[in-house]
């Protein structure tokens, strides 16, 4: 393939892909940074476009900005009102860009793209990146979201589940199994960090990476480590995003808040840490855990959602009940350095087997090709590979 990305040169079908996001903070932004540059390389400049909020352009990473993707923005004064401006942006860009695939990311984008009447013959792909009906809240709210997802499922050509857990939760609320394809997230491999971050201490070095929002459970970690101050050193990478008014974490002398860091800086922190803690209250996948496996960094995680799959129910890490800071405290207090060192080789092998970006990107392109063939009345090839969490093909019930 030439530098500009010529699909014909590799036998790849020509297609135009429009990615639609109502938020790119956190895992969704990482996902797109892995996916879009390679799509531009495969499909060519001018054939991949991204719509994102104008208030979140600071989250764009250099790899995305430099990829040659066309980026369009829309106003997002608030989460709800932003959907009106997103709808207008989509309608204008669709008529100009003329996509073959519209790939929506997260709930708001999924609602808008499926409610808009399709202008042209494009196919609609939707990825929730974690179901909103799994977010703790009132029973009525969760029931309404479940109903909306069930009804709108018929307006998508396929729904991408990022874990077997997410697939099964979708089927459980009544989404037809044939609509859902399971394609677990992946991240690109990278050479070992040459210079780990400076972290001069003999204490257990604990790293947290994620939003300082209720979902991610930073408060659970801090509650767990507060009595362990003489034995641990904690670094927290991130900042509040969704719950900016929800601040529930103490200022402890052995905890350092680093703010958001570039991915190379995060890799350096992982190279210096003894363990990553992922104390999420709910999680569709848990991409940061895969980034830790790639770095041979042992993980302690809440046993929720896709995290249990990534760690194979505790075979490649340590699990504790979600929200249980006492169990997390005991687990951290009892970790032996020898056991952590022995785990490092096995957990990287799990990453290489199941969670590379190349595998994820190949499966997404197979999905695109399958739905386009269906639209032309052709019989598509099966989109399936071995599931990382169960002995069944992706997308099967």
Coordinates of C-alpha atoms in Angstrom, one line a residue:
X1 CA 0.0 0.0 0.0
X2 CA 1.3 3.4 -0.8
X3 CA 1.8 6.1 1.8
X4 CA -1.6 7.7 1.1
X5 CA -3.4 4.4 1.7
X6 CA -4.7 2.9 -1.6
X7 CA -7.3 0.1 -0.9
X8 CA -7.0 -1.2 -4.5
X9 CA -3.4 -1.9 -4.0
X10 CA -4.1 -4.5 -1.3
X11 CA -7.4 -5.9 -2.5
X12 CA -9.3 -4.2 0.3
X13 CA -12.8 -3.0 -0.8
X14 CA -13.1 0.8 -1.1
X15 CA -15.3 2.2 1.6
X16 CA -15.9 5.4 3.5
X17 CA -16.3 5.3 7.3
X18 CA -17.8 8.0 9.5
X19 CA -17.2 7.7 13.2
X20 CA -19.7 9.5 15.4
X21 CA -19.0 10.3 19.1
X22 CA -20.9 12.4 21.7
X23 CA -17.9 12.0 24.0
X24 CA -14.2 11.0 23.4
X25 CA -13.0 11.2 27.0
X26 CA -11.5 8.0 28.5
X27 CA -11.7 4.6 27.0
X28 CA -13.6 5.7 23.9
X29 CA -10.9 8.1 22.9
X30 CA -8.2 5.4 23.4
X31 CA -10.2 3.0 21.3
X32 CA -10.5 5.5 18.4
X33 CA -6.8 6.4 18.6
X34 CA -6.0 2.7 18.1
X35 CA -8.6 2.2 15.4
X36 CA -8.7 5.3 13.2
X37 CA -5.0 5.7 12.2
X38 CA -4.9 2.1 10.9
X39 CA -8.2 2.6 9.1
X40 CA -6.8 5.7 7.3
X41 CA -3.8 3.6 6.4
X42 CA -5.9 0.8 5.0
X43 CA -8.7 2.9 3.3
X44 CA -6.8 6.0 2.3
X45 CA -6.9 9.7 3.3
X46 CA -10.3 11.2 2.7
X47 CA -12.1 8.0 3.4
X48 CA -12.3 8.2 7.2
X49 CA -14.1 11.0 9.1
X50 CA -14.7 11.6 12.8
X51 CA -17.4 13.8 14.4
X52 CA -16.6 14.8 18.0
X53 CA -17.6 17.6 20.5
X54 CA -15.7 20.8 20.0
X55 CA -15.3 21.0 23.8
X56 CA -13.2 17.8 23.9
X57 CA -10.6 18.5 21.2
X58 CA -7.9 18.6 23.9
X59 CA -8.4 14.8 24.3
X60 CA -7.3 14.2 20.7
X61 CA -3.9 12.5 20.8
X62 CA -1.1 13.2 18.3
X63 CA -1.5 9.8 16.7
X64 CA -5.1 10.6 15.8
X65 CA -4.4 14.2 14.7
X66 CA -1.5 13.1 12.5
X67 CA -3.3 10.2 10.9
X68 CA -4.9 12.1 8.1
X69 CA -8.5 11.5 9.4
X70 CA -11.0 14.3 8.6
X71 CA -12.2 15.7 11.9
X72 CA -15.5 17.6 12.2
X73 CA -16.9 19.1 15.5
X74 CA -20.2 20.1 16.9
X75 CA -21.3 22.2 19.8
X76 CA -22.0 20.5 23.1
X77 CA -23.2 23.0 25.7
X78 CA -24.5 20.1 27.8
X79 CA -24.8 16.3 27.3
X80 CA -28.5 16.5 26.4
X81 CA -28.5 19.7 24.3
X82 CA -25.4 18.5 22.5
X83 CA -27.4 15.7 20.9
X84 CA -29.4 18.3 18.9
X85 CA -26.2 19.8 17.5
X86 CA -24.8 16.4 16.8
X87 CA -27.9 15.5 14.8
X88 CA -27.4 18.6 12.6
X89 CA -23.7 17.9 12.2
X90 CA -24.4 14.3 11.1
X91 CA -27.0 15.3 8.5
X92 CA -24.7 17.9 7.0
X93 CA -21.6 15.7 6.9
X94 CA -23.4 12.6 5.6
X95 CA -24.6 14.6 2.6
X96 CA -21.1 15.8 1.9
X97 CA -19.0 12.9 2.9
X98 CA -21.3 10.1 1.6
X99 CA -20.2 7.3 4.0
X100 CA -20.7 3.6 3.4
X101 CA -20.4 2.9 7.2
X102 CA -21.6 5.1 10.0
X103 CA -20.0 3.8 13.2
X104 CA -21.5 5.3 16.4
X105 CA -19.7 5.2 19.7
X106 CA -21.4 5.5 23.1
X107 CA -25.1 5.8 24.0
X108 CA -25.9 9.4 22.8
X109 CA -24.3 8.9 19.4
X110 CA -26.0 5.6 19.1
X111 CA -29.4 7.1 19.7
X112 CA -28.9 10.0 17.3
X113 CA -27.5 7.9 14.4
X114 CA -30.3 5.4 14.7
X115 CA -33.1 7.9 14.9
X116 CA -31.9 9.9 11.8
X117 CA -33.5 8.6 8.6
X118 CA -30.7 7.1 6.5
X119 CA -29.9 9.3 3.5
X120 CA -28.2 7.0 1.0
X121 CA -27.3 3.4 1.4
X122 CA -24.9 3.6 4.4
X123 CA -24.9 0.9 7.0
X124 CA -25.2 1.7 10.7
X125 CA -22.8 0.1 13.3
X126 CA -23.3 1.0 17.0
X127 CA -20.9 0.3 20.0
X128 CA -22.2 1.3 23.4
X129 CA -18.7 1.0 25.0
X130 CA -20.5 -0.1 28.2
X131 CA -24.3 -0.2 28.4
X132 CA -25.9 2.8 30.1
X133 CA -28.6 0.6 31.6
X134 CA -25.9 -1.1 33.7
X135 CA -25.1 2.2 35.4
X136 CA -26.5 2.2 39.0
X137 CA -29.6 4.4 39.3
X138 CA -33.3 4.3 39.6
X139 CA -35.1 1.2 38.4
X140 CA -37.3 3.4 36.1
X141 CA -34.3 5.0 34.5
X142 CA -32.6 1.7 33.8
X143 CA -35.8 0.2 32.4
X144 CA -36.3 3.2 30.1
X145 CA -32.8 2.9 28.7
X146 CA -33.2 -0.9 28.3
X147 CA -36.4 -0.3 26.4
X148 CA -34.8 2.3 24.1
X149 CA -31.8 0.0 23.4
X150 CA -34.1 -2.9 22.6
X151 CA -36.3 -0.8 20.2
X152 CA -33.4 1.0 18.5
X153 CA -31.5 -2.3 18.0
X154 CA -33.6 -2.8 14.9
X155 CA -32.3 0.4 13.4
X156 CA -28.7 -0.8 13.5
X157 CA -27.2 -3.2 11.0
X158 CA -24.9 -4.6 13.8
X159 CA -24.1 -3.8 17.4
X160 CA -20.6 -4.3 18.6
X161 CA -20.2 -5.7 22.1
X162 CA -16.7 -5.0 23.5
X163 CA -16.9 -8.0 25.8
X164 CA -18.8 -11.3 26.2
X165 CA -20.3 -9.7 29.3
X166 CA -21.7 -6.8 27.3
X167 CA -23.0 -9.2 24.6
X168 CA -24.9 -11.3 27.2
X169 CA -26.3 -8.2 28.9
X170 CA -27.6 -7.0 25.5
X171 CA -29.3 -10.3 24.8
X172 CA -30.7 -10.4 28.4
X173 CA -32.7 -7.2 27.8
X174 CA -34.1 -8.5 24.5
X175 CA -31.7 -7.4 21.8
X176 CA -31.7 -10.1 19.0
X177 CA -28.5 -12.2 19.4
X178 CA -28.0 -12.0 15.6
X179 CA -27.6 -8.2 15.9
X180 CA -24.7 -8.4 18.3
X181 CA -21.1 -9.2 17.3
X182 CA -18.5 -9.5 20.1
X183 CA -15.2 -7.8 19.3
X184 CA -13.1 -7.2 22.4
X185 CA -11.0 -4.1 22.6
X186 CA -7.3 -4.2 21.8
X187 CA -4.3 -2.0 22.0
X188 CA -1.2 -1.9 19.8
X189 CA 2.0 -3.5 21.1
X190 CA 4.9 -1.3 21.9
X191 CA 8.5 -1.8 22.8
X192 CA 9.5 -1.9 26.5
X193 CA 9.8 1.5 28.1
X194 CA 13.5 2.6 28.2
X195 CA 13.2 4.9 31.1
X196 CA 10.5 4.1 33.7
X197 CA 9.2 7.0 35.7
X198 CA 11.1 7.9 38.8
X199 CA 9.4 6.4 41.8
X200 CA 12.0 6.1 44.5
X201 CA 10.4 4.1 47.4
X202 CA 10.6 0.6 49.0
X203 CA 6.8 0.6 49.5
X204 CA 4.3 -1.2 47.3
X205 CA 3.9 1.1 44.3
X206 CA 0.2 1.2 43.4
X207 CA -1.0 2.9 40.2
X208 CA -4.5 4.1 39.3
X209 CA -5.3 5.3 35.7
X210 CA -8.8 6.7 34.8
X211 CA -11.4 9.3 35.3
X212 CA -11.9 10.6 38.9
X213 CA -15.6 9.8 38.5
X214 CA -17.8 7.6 40.6
X215 CA -17.8 4.8 38.1
X216 CA -14.0 4.3 38.2
X217 CA -13.9 3.9 42.0
X218 CA -10.9 6.0 43.0
X219 CA -12.6 6.6 46.3
X220 CA -12.7 2.8 46.9
X221 CA -9.0 2.5 46.4
X222 CA -8.2 5.4 48.7
X223 CA -10.5 4.1 51.4
X224 CA -8.7 0.7 51.1
X225 CA -5.2 2.2 51.4
X226 CA -5.7 4.8 54.0
X227 CA -4.7 2.6 56.9
X228 CA -1.8 1.2 54.9
X229 CA 0.1 4.5 54.6
X230 CA 3.4 3.1 55.9
X231 CA 3.5 0.3 53.4
X232 CA 2.2 1.8 50.1
X233 CA 2.8 4.6 47.6
X234 CA -0.1 5.5 45.3
X235 CA -0.1 7.5 42.1
X236 CA -3.4 8.5 40.4
X237 CA -3.4 9.5 36.7
X238 CA -6.6 11.3 35.5
X239 CA -9.1 13.9 36.5
X240 CA -12.9 14.2 36.9
X241 CA -14.8 14.2 33.6
X242 CA -18.4 13.2 34.1
X243 CA -18.9 13.8 37.8
X244 CA -17.1 17.1 38.1
X245 CA -19.1 18.0 41.2
X246 CA -18.5 14.6 42.7
X247 CA -15.3 14.7 44.7
X248 CA -15.0 12.1 47.4
X249 CA -11.3 11.4 48.0
X250 CA -9.1 12.4 50.8
X251 CA -5.8 14.1 50.5
X252 CA -3.3 11.5 51.8
X253 CA 0.4 12.2 52.1
X254 CA 1.4 9.0 50.3
X255 CA -1.0 9.6 47.3
X256 CA 0.1 11.8 44.4
X257 CA -2.3 13.1 41.8
X258 CA -0.7 13.4 38.4
X259 CA -3.6 14.7 36.2
X260 CA -4.0 13.5 32.6
X261 CA -0.7 12.3 31.1
X262 CA 0.3 11.5 27.5
X263 CA 0.2 7.7 26.8
X264 CA 4.0 7.5 26.7
X265 CA 4.0 9.0 30.2
X266 CA 1.4 6.6 31.4
X267 CA 3.5 3.7 30.0
X268 CA 6.5 5.0 32.0
X269 CA 4.4 5.1 35.2
X270 CA 3.2 1.5 34.5
X271 CA 6.9 0.4 34.0
X272 CA 7.7 1.8 37.4
X273 CA 4.7 0.5 39.3
X274 CA 4.3 -2.8 41.1
X275 CA 0.6 -3.1 40.5
X276 CA -2.4 -1.4 38.8
X277 CA -5.6 -1.2 40.6
X278 CA -8.9 -0.9 38.7
X279 CA -11.7 -0.5 41.3
X280 CA -14.6 0.3 38.9
X281 CA -18.1 0.0 40.2
X282 CA -19.3 -1.0 36.7
X283 CA -17.3 -1.6 33.5
X284 CA -18.2 -2.8 30.0
X285 CA -14.6 -3.7 29.3
X286 CA -11.7 -2.1 31.2
X287 CA -9.1 -1.1 28.6
X288 CA -6.6 0.1 31.1
X289 CA -6.3 -3.5 32.4
X290 CA -5.3 -4.6 28.9
X291 CA -2.7 -1.8 28.7
X292 CA -1.3 -3.2 32.0
X293 CA -1.1 -6.7 30.6
X294 CA 0.8 -5.4 27.6
X295 CA 3.3 -3.8 30.0
X296 CA 3.6 -7.0 32.1
X297 CA 2.1 -5.1 35.0
X298 CA -0.1 -7.2 37.4
X299 CA -3.6 -6.0 38.0
X300 CA -6.0 -5.9 40.9
X301 CA -9.5 -5.3 39.6
X302 CA -13.1 -5.3 40.8
X303 CA -15.0 -8.4 39.5
X304 CA -17.3 -6.5 37.2
X305 CA -18.1 -6.6 33.5
X306 CA -15.3 -7.3 31.1
X307 CA -12.6 -7.1 33.8
X308 CA -13.4 -10.6 34.9
X309 CA -12.8 -11.8 31.3
X310 CA -9.6 -9.9 30.8
X311 CA -8.1 -11.5 34.0
X312 CA -9.8 -14.8 33.2
X313 CA -11.7 -14.9 36.6
X314 CA -8.5 -14.3 38.5
X315 CA -6.1 -16.5 36.6
X316 CA -4.1 -13.5 35.3
X317 CA -4.6 -11.0 38.1
X318 CA -6.5 -10.5 41.3
X319 CA -10.2 -9.8 41.7
X320 CA -12.2 -8.4 44.6
X321 CA -16.0 -7.7 45.0
X322 CA -17.0 -4.3 43.5
X323 CA -17.1 -1.6 46.1
X324 CA -15.5 -3.8 48.8
X325 CA -12.7 -1.7 50.1
X326 CA -12.0 -4.0 53.0
X327 CA -11.3 -7.0 50.8
X328 CA -9.2 -4.8 48.5
X329 CA -7.2 -3.6 51.6
X330 CA -6.5 -7.2 52.7
X331 CA -5.5 -8.2 49.2
X332 CA -3.0 -5.3 48.8
X333 CA -1.6 -5.9 52.3
X334 CA -0.9 -9.5 51.6
X335 CA 0.6 -9.2 48.1
X336 CA 4.1 -10.7 48.0
X337 CA 6.7 -9.2 45.6
X338 CA 7.8 -12.7 44.6
X339 CA 4.3 -13.5 43.4
X340 CA 4.0 -10.3 41.4
X341 CA 7.3 -10.9 39.7
X342 CA 6.3 -14.5 38.7
X343 CA 3.1 -13.2 37.1
X344 CA 4.6 -10.8 34.7
X345 CA 5.5 -13.2 31.8
X346 CA 2.2 -15.0 31.8
X347 CA 0.1 -11.8 31.8
X348 CA 1.9 -10.4 28.8
X349 CA 1.4 -13.7 26.9
X350 CA -2.3 -13.3 27.5
X351 CA -2.3 -9.8 26.0
X352 CA -0.4 -11.1 22.9
X353 CA -2.9 -13.9 22.4
X354 CA -6.2 -12.0 22.8
X355 CA -6.0 -8.3 23.1
X356 CA -3.8 -6.8 20.3
X357 CA -5.1 -3.9 18.2
X358 CA -4.4 -5.8 15.0
X359 CA -6.9 -8.5 15.9
X360 CA -9.5 -5.9 16.9
X361 CA -9.1 -3.8 13.7
X362 CA -9.2 -6.9 11.5
X363 CA -12.4 -8.0 13.0
X364 CA -14.0 -4.6 12.7
X365 CA -13.1 -4.5 9.0
X366 CA -14.5 -8.0 8.5
X367 CA -17.7 -6.7 10.1
X368 CA -17.8 -3.7 7.8
X369 CA -17.3 -5.9 4.8
X370 CA -20.0 -8.3 5.9
X371 CA -22.7 -5.7 6.3
X372 CA -21.8 -4.1 3.0
X373 CA -22.1 -7.5 1.3
X374 CA -25.5 -7.9 2.9
X375 CA -26.6 -4.6 1.5
X376 CA -25.6 -5.8 -2.0
X377 CA -27.5 -9.0 -1.6
X378 CA -24.3 -11.1 -1.3
X379 CA -23.7 -13.8 1.3
X380 CA -21.2 -12.5 3.8
X381 CA -18.5 -14.5 5.4
X382 CA -18.9 -15.4 9.1
X383 CA -17.5 -12.8 11.5
X384 CA -16.2 -14.9 14.3
X385 CA -13.1 -15.9 16.2
X386 CA -12.6 -17.7 19.5
X387 CA -14.0 -15.9 22.4
X388 CA -11.5 -14.9 25.1
X389 CA -14.0 -15.5 27.9
X390 CA -15.9 -18.5 26.8
X391 CA -15.7 -21.3 24.3
X392 CA -18.1 -19.9 21.8
X393 CA -17.8 -17.7 18.7
X394 CA -18.1 -13.9 18.8
X395 CA -21.7 -12.8 18.5
X396 CA -23.2 -16.2 19.3
X397 CA -25.9 -16.4 21.9

